[in-house]
């Protein structure tokens, strides 16, 4: 069976990119089709045979792709998949809009319906002037997005939250297959972290809260500012892992107890997880795999009670929720957290539900049923 993978763009590193690597383990010979590719920012993709669209020839397309949103439909419709038996689109935007002939099966692994067109529209276009100017483009893209949503033979959602959005915006039903957590930890390691210490990396001081997030102007919905404001007020130690265009602005907001670590390797990230007190997750996410990563190291999560968090965190056992997306509500949760005790084993047991073997088995089951 000849298989191809399709992804919106290959120019960053995050949870979705980890999903692609997991699918590569299932389909190692599958090429990866995408609109644009930046090898410098996506070295993880070197293991793929990457095939790009005509957008790759446009100067700066791989670094300023947001300006090319109106051309994304054309980019994905320009590919031919006639030689493949199965095409899997992994997408939160336009990759689901590929055109396949009857002999080719198209399975869409949906990260979320296009956020800036639907669930996140008010966040991306957050003033009346911007909404007015963008209205014709957004209207056209919404029409195309609905049309594109009819092209896959089947949908797979990464969470119940996304299942609901697929039903709401596209009128389609979907299977649920949680993506796997690829940064793992064993019970032995959590109890003896210094015995497996990376000799090239100094383990940071313990007892801090942790945020792991992209800091881009296009990911404001992650609400890292809430964690900063809450830790400023309570004078709690906070380390923020991630990079992006908002870093400078957020750094100006931060007090002396807050450190911006920047991007890290996986081995460094492991050490930060191990030595943290808890992960703070203030955003409304489609899923939020970092919450499971933290729990896999026995660490509880302090999360906004919405989106994927309600699927990943067991309130009072593997974390604490706050009900309003405000710094005041988060402060209340942090104060509550400080008075509680959490069993690392419960956190790790919860994380086991999201292992690679379970992902592979469930995903292949969906493929076999579809084929």
Coordinates of C-alpha atoms in Angstrom, one line a residue:
X1 CA 0.0 0.0 0.0
X2 CA 1.5 3.3 -1.1
X3 CA 0.9 6.1 1.5
X4 CA 1.6 9.8 1.5
X5 CA 1.4 12.3 4.4
X6 CA 0.2 15.9 3.9
X7 CA 0.8 18.7 6.4
X8 CA 0.0 22.4 6.3
X9 CA 3.6 23.8 6.5
X10 CA 7.0 22.5 7.7
X11 CA 8.7 25.4 9.4
X12 CA 8.4 24.9 13.1
X13 CA 8.6 22.4 16.0
X14 CA 5.7 21.5 18.4
X15 CA 3.1 19.0 19.2
X16 CA 1.8 18.6 15.7
X17 CA 5.3 17.9 14.5
X18 CA 5.7 15.1 17.0
X19 CA 2.5 13.6 15.6
X20 CA 4.1 13.5 12.2
X21 CA 7.1 11.7 13.5
X22 CA 4.8 9.2 15.1
X23 CA 3.1 8.6 11.8
X24 CA 6.5 8.3 10.2
X25 CA 7.1 5.3 12.4
X26 CA 3.9 3.7 11.1
X27 CA 4.6 4.6 7.5
X28 CA 8.3 5.1 7.1
X29 CA 8.3 5.2 3.3
X30 CA 5.5 7.9 3.0
X31 CA 6.7 11.2 1.6
X32 CA 5.5 14.4 3.2
X33 CA 3.7 17.0 1.1
X34 CA 3.5 20.5 2.3
X35 CA 2.9 24.1 1.2
X36 CA 6.3 25.5 2.4
X37 CA 9.4 24.0 4.0
X38 CA 12.1 25.7 6.1
X39 CA 14.9 23.2 6.7
X40 CA 16.7 25.5 9.2
X41 CA 13.6 25.7 11.4
X42 CA 12.4 22.2 10.8
X43 CA 15.5 20.0 11.0
X44 CA 13.2 17.2 12.4
X45 CA 11.8 16.8 8.8
X46 CA 15.1 15.6 7.4
X47 CA 13.9 12.0 7.7
X48 CA 11.1 12.7 5.2
X49 CA 11.1 13.0 1.5
X50 CA 9.5 16.5 1.6
X51 CA 7.6 17.7 -1.4
X52 CA 6.6 21.4 -1.5
X53 CA 4.1 23.4 -3.5
X54 CA 4.6 26.4 -5.8
X55 CA 4.6 28.6 -2.7
X56 CA 8.1 27.5 -1.9
X57 CA 9.3 29.6 -4.8
X58 CA 8.0 32.8 -3.3
X59 CA 10.7 34.7 -1.4
X60 CA 10.2 34.5 2.4
X61 CA 7.2 32.2 2.0
X62 CA 8.4 29.8 4.6
X63 CA 8.9 32.4 7.3
X64 CA 5.9 34.7 6.5
X65 CA 3.3 32.0 5.5
X66 CA 0.5 33.9 7.3
X67 CA 0.5 36.4 4.5
X68 CA -0.2 33.6 2.0
X69 CA -3.4 32.3 3.6
X70 CA -5.5 33.2 0.5
X71 CA -3.1 31.0 -1.6
X72 CA -3.1 28.0 0.6
X73 CA -6.2 26.4 -1.0
X74 CA -4.5 26.6 -4.5
X75 CA -1.3 25.2 -3.1
X76 CA -2.9 22.0 -1.8
X77 CA -5.2 21.5 -4.7
X78 CA -2.2 21.6 -7.0
X79 CA -0.8 18.3 -5.7
X80 CA -1.5 15.0 -7.5
X81 CA -2.0 11.8 -5.4
X82 CA -3.0 9.5 -8.2
X83 CA -0.2 7.0 -7.4
X84 CA -1.2 6.6 -3.8
X85 CA -3.6 4.2 -2.1
X86 CA -3.9 6.2 1.1
X87 CA -3.3 9.9 1.8
X88 CA -3.3 11.1 5.4
X89 CA -3.6 14.8 5.9
X90 CA -2.5 16.1 9.3
X91 CA -4.0 19.6 9.5
X92 CA -5.3 22.6 11.4
X93 CA -5.8 24.6 8.1
X94 CA -5.7 23.8 4.4
X95 CA -4.1 20.3 4.0
X96 CA -7.5 18.6 4.2
X97 CA -8.4 20.4 0.9
X98 CA -6.3 18.1 -1.3
X99 CA -8.1 16.6 -4.2
X100 CA -8.0 12.8 -4.6
X101 CA -9.5 10.5 -7.2
X102 CA -11.8 7.6 -6.3
X103 CA -9.0 5.1 -6.2
X104 CA -7.2 6.9 -3.4
X105 CA -8.5 7.0 0.2
X106 CA -8.1 10.3 2.1
X107 CA -8.0 10.2 5.9
X108 CA -7.8 13.5 7.7
X109 CA -6.2 13.6 11.1
X110 CA -7.7 16.9 12.3
X111 CA -5.7 18.9 14.8
X112 CA -8.6 21.5 14.8
X113 CA -10.9 23.1 12.2
X114 CA -9.0 26.2 10.9
X115 CA -8.7 28.2 14.1
X116 CA -8.5 31.7 12.6
X117 CA -11.7 31.1 10.6
X118 CA -13.8 29.5 13.3
X119 CA -13.2 28.9 17.0
X120 CA -10.4 31.5 17.3
X121 CA -11.8 34.1 14.9
X122 CA -12.3 36.8 17.5
X123 CA -8.8 36.3 18.9
X124 CA -7.1 36.6 15.6
X125 CA -9.2 39.5 14.4
X126 CA -9.6 41.3 17.7
X127 CA -10.8 44.8 16.6
X128 CA -13.5 46.1 14.4
X129 CA -11.2 47.6 11.8
X130 CA -9.3 44.4 11.3
X131 CA -12.5 42.5 11.0
X132 CA -13.9 44.9 8.4
X133 CA -10.7 44.8 6.3
X134 CA -10.4 41.0 6.5
X135 CA -14.1 40.2 6.1
X136 CA -14.1 39.4 2.3
X137 CA -11.0 37.2 2.6
X138 CA -12.3 35.4 5.7
X139 CA -15.7 34.9 4.0
X140 CA -14.1 33.3 0.9
X141 CA -11.8 31.1 3.0
X142 CA -14.7 29.9 5.1
X143 CA -16.6 28.8 2.0
X144 CA -13.6 27.0 0.7
X145 CA -12.9 25.4 4.1
X146 CA -16.4 24.0 4.2
X147 CA -15.9 22.6 0.7
X148 CA -12.5 21.2 1.7
X149 CA -14.0 19.5 4.8
X150 CA -16.2 17.3 2.5
X151 CA -13.2 15.9 0.6
X152 CA -11.7 13.5 3.2
X153 CA -13.3 10.0 3.2
X154 CA -13.1 10.1 7.0
X155 CA -12.0 12.3 9.9
X156 CA -10.0 11.4 12.9
X157 CA -9.9 14.0 15.8
X158 CA -7.1 14.4 18.3
X159 CA -9.5 15.1 21.2
X160 CA -13.2 15.2 22.2
X161 CA -12.9 19.0 22.0
X162 CA -11.9 18.8 18.4
X163 CA -14.6 16.2 17.7
X164 CA -17.1 18.7 18.8
X165 CA -15.6 21.4 16.6
X166 CA -15.6 19.1 13.5
X167 CA -19.3 18.4 14.1
X168 CA -20.1 22.1 14.7
X169 CA -18.2 23.7 11.8
X170 CA -18.0 20.9 9.3
X171 CA -21.1 18.8 10.0
X172 CA -18.9 15.6 10.0
X173 CA -18.5 12.8 12.5
X174 CA -15.0 11.6 13.5
X175 CA -13.1 8.9 15.3
X176 CA -11.1 9.8 18.3
X177 CA -7.4 8.9 18.4
X178 CA -5.3 10.8 21.0
X179 CA -1.8 11.6 19.7
X180 CA 1.1 9.9 21.6
X181 CA 3.4 11.5 24.1
X182 CA 6.9 11.0 22.8
X183 CA 8.8 12.6 25.7
X184 CA 8.5 9.8 28.3
X185 CA 9.7 9.0 31.8
X186 CA 9.9 5.8 33.8
X187 CA 9.1 5.4 37.5
X188 CA 12.7 4.6 38.2
X189 CA 13.9 7.8 36.5
X190 CA 11.4 10.0 38.4
X191 CA 12.7 8.7 41.7
X192 CA 16.4 8.8 40.8
X193 CA 16.8 11.8 38.4
X194 CA 20.4 12.4 39.1
X195 CA 21.4 8.9 38.2
X196 CA 20.4 9.6 34.6
X197 CA 21.7 13.1 34.6
X198 CA 22.8 14.4 31.2
X199 CA 26.4 15.3 31.7
X200 CA 26.3 18.0 29.1
X201 CA 23.4 19.8 30.8
X202 CA 23.1 21.3 34.2
X203 CA 19.9 20.4 36.0
X204 CA 18.1 23.6 37.0
X205 CA 17.2 24.4 40.6
X206 CA 14.1 22.6 41.8
X207 CA 10.8 24.0 43.1
X208 CA 9.7 26.2 40.2
X209 CA 6.5 26.3 38.2
X210 CA 6.9 25.6 34.5
X211 CA 5.2 26.9 31.3
X212 CA 6.0 25.2 28.0
X213 CA 4.6 27.1 25.0
X214 CA 5.2 28.8 21.7
X215 CA 5.3 32.6 22.3
X216 CA 4.1 33.7 18.9
X217 CA 1.6 36.5 18.2
X218 CA -0.4 33.8 16.5
X219 CA -0.6 31.8 19.7
X220 CA -1.9 34.5 22.0
X221 CA -4.7 32.1 23.0
X222 CA -2.1 30.1 25.0
X223 CA -2.3 33.0 27.5
X224 CA 1.2 32.9 28.9
X225 CA 0.6 36.4 30.2
X226 CA -1.8 35.0 32.8
X227 CA 0.9 32.8 34.3
X228 CA 3.3 35.7 34.3
X229 CA 0.8 38.0 36.1
X230 CA -0.1 35.4 38.7
X231 CA 3.5 34.5 39.5
X232 CA 4.4 38.2 39.6
X233 CA 1.8 38.9 42.2
X234 CA 2.5 35.8 44.3
X235 CA 6.3 36.2 43.8
X236 CA 6.5 32.5 42.7
X237 CA 9.4 31.1 40.7
X238 CA 8.4 30.5 37.1
X239 CA 10.4 29.2 34.1
X240 CA 9.0 29.7 30.6
X241 CA 10.3 27.4 27.9
X242 CA 9.6 28.5 24.3
X243 CA 10.3 31.2 21.8
X244 CA 8.5 33.5 19.4
X245 CA 7.6 37.0 18.5
X246 CA 5.9 37.7 21.8
X247 CA 8.9 36.8 23.9
X248 CA 10.2 40.4 24.3
X249 CA 6.9 41.8 25.2
X250 CA 6.2 39.1 27.7
X251 CA 9.7 39.5 29.2
X252 CA 9.0 43.2 29.8
X253 CA 5.9 42.1 31.8
X254 CA 7.8 39.6 33.9
X255 CA 9.2 40.2 37.4
X256 CA 12.4 39.0 39.0
X257 CA 11.0 35.5 39.9
X258 CA 10.4 34.7 36.2
X259 CA 13.0 33.3 33.8
X260 CA 12.6 32.9 30.0
X261 CA 14.6 29.8 29.1
X262 CA 14.0 29.9 25.3
X263 CA 14.0 26.8 23.1
X264 CA 15.4 23.6 24.5
X265 CA 16.4 20.2 23.2
X266 CA 14.3 17.3 24.3
X267 CA 17.0 16.1 26.8
X268 CA 17.0 19.6 28.4
X269 CA 13.2 19.7 28.5
X270 CA 13.2 16.4 30.3
X271 CA 15.3 17.9 33.1
X272 CA 13.1 20.9 33.4
X273 CA 10.0 18.7 33.7
X274 CA 11.7 16.5 36.4
X275 CA 12.7 19.4 38.6
X276 CA 9.6 21.5 38.3
X277 CA 6.9 21.7 41.0
X278 CA 4.0 21.8 38.5
X279 CA 3.1 22.8 35.0
X280 CA 0.9 25.9 34.5
X281 CA -1.4 25.6 31.5
X282 CA -3.5 28.8 31.2
X283 CA -4.7 28.5 27.5
X284 CA -7.7 27.0 25.9
X285 CA -6.2 24.3 23.7
X286 CA -7.4 21.7 21.2
X287 CA -5.6 19.1 23.4
X288 CA -2.4 20.3 25.0
X289 CA 0.1 17.4 25.0
X290 CA 2.5 19.2 27.3
X291 CA 0.0 18.5 30.1
X292 CA 0.5 14.8 29.6
X293 CA 4.3 15.2 29.2
X294 CA 4.4 16.9 32.7
X295 CA 2.2 14.1 34.2
X296 CA 4.5 11.5 32.7
X297 CA 7.2 12.9 35.0
X298 CA 4.9 12.7 38.0
X299 CA 4.2 16.4 37.9
X300 CA 0.7 17.8 38.4
X301 CA -0.9 20.5 36.2
X302 CA -2.6 23.7 37.0
X303 CA -4.9 24.3 34.1
X304 CA -7.8 26.5 32.8
X305 CA -10.8 24.2 32.9
X306 CA -11.7 24.2 29.2
X307 CA -10.7 22.5 26.0
X308 CA -8.4 19.6 26.0
X309 CA -7.4 20.1 29.7
X310 CA -10.7 18.5 30.9
X311 CA -9.7 15.4 29.0
X312 CA -6.1 15.2 30.3
X313 CA -6.2 16.4 33.9
X314 CA -8.0 14.6 36.8
X315 CA -9.0 17.5 39.2
X316 CA -7.6 17.0 42.7
X317 CA -5.6 13.9 41.7
X318 CA -3.3 14.9 38.8
X319 CA -3.9 18.7 38.9
X320 CA -6.0 21.6 39.8
X321 CA -8.4 23.6 37.6
X322 CA -9.2 27.3 37.6
X323 CA -12.6 28.3 36.1
X324 CA -12.0 31.7 34.6
X325 CA -9.3 32.7 32.2
X326 CA -8.0 35.5 34.4
X327 CA -4.9 36.0 36.6
X328 CA -7.2 36.3 39.6
X329 CA -8.7 32.9 39.0
X330 CA -5.2 31.4 38.4
X331 CA -3.9 33.0 41.6
X332 CA -6.7 31.2 43.5
X333 CA -5.7 27.9 41.9
X334 CA -2.0 28.4 42.8
X335 CA -2.9 29.2 46.4
X336 CA -5.1 26.1 46.5
X337 CA -2.3 24.0 44.9
X338 CA 0.2 25.0 47.5
X339 CA -2.0 23.5 50.3
X340 CA -2.4 20.1 48.5
X341 CA -0.3 17.0 48.0
X342 CA -0.2 15.0 44.8
X343 CA 0.9 11.4 44.2
X344 CA 3.4 11.3 41.3
X345 CA 2.3 7.7 40.6
X346 CA -1.3 8.8 39.8
X347 CA 0.1 11.4 37.4
X348 CA 2.3 8.9 35.6
X349 CA -0.6 6.3 35.5
X350 CA -2.8 8.9 33.8
X351 CA -0.1 9.7 31.3
X352 CA 0.1 6.0 30.3
X353 CA -3.1 6.3 28.4
X354 CA -1.3 8.3 25.8
X355 CA 1.6 5.9 25.0
X356 CA 3.0 5.3 21.5
X357 CA 1.9 1.7 21.3
X358 CA -1.7 2.6 22.0
X359 CA -1.6 5.3 19.4
X360 CA -0.2 3.0 16.7
X361 CA -2.8 0.3 17.5
X362 CA -5.8 2.7 17.4
X363 CA -4.6 4.6 14.4
X364 CA -4.0 1.4 12.4
X365 CA -7.4 0.1 13.4
X366 CA -9.0 3.2 11.9
X367 CA -6.9 2.8 8.7
X368 CA -7.8 -0.8 8.3
X369 CA -11.5 -0.2 8.8
X370 CA -11.4 2.6 6.3
X371 CA -9.4 0.7 3.7

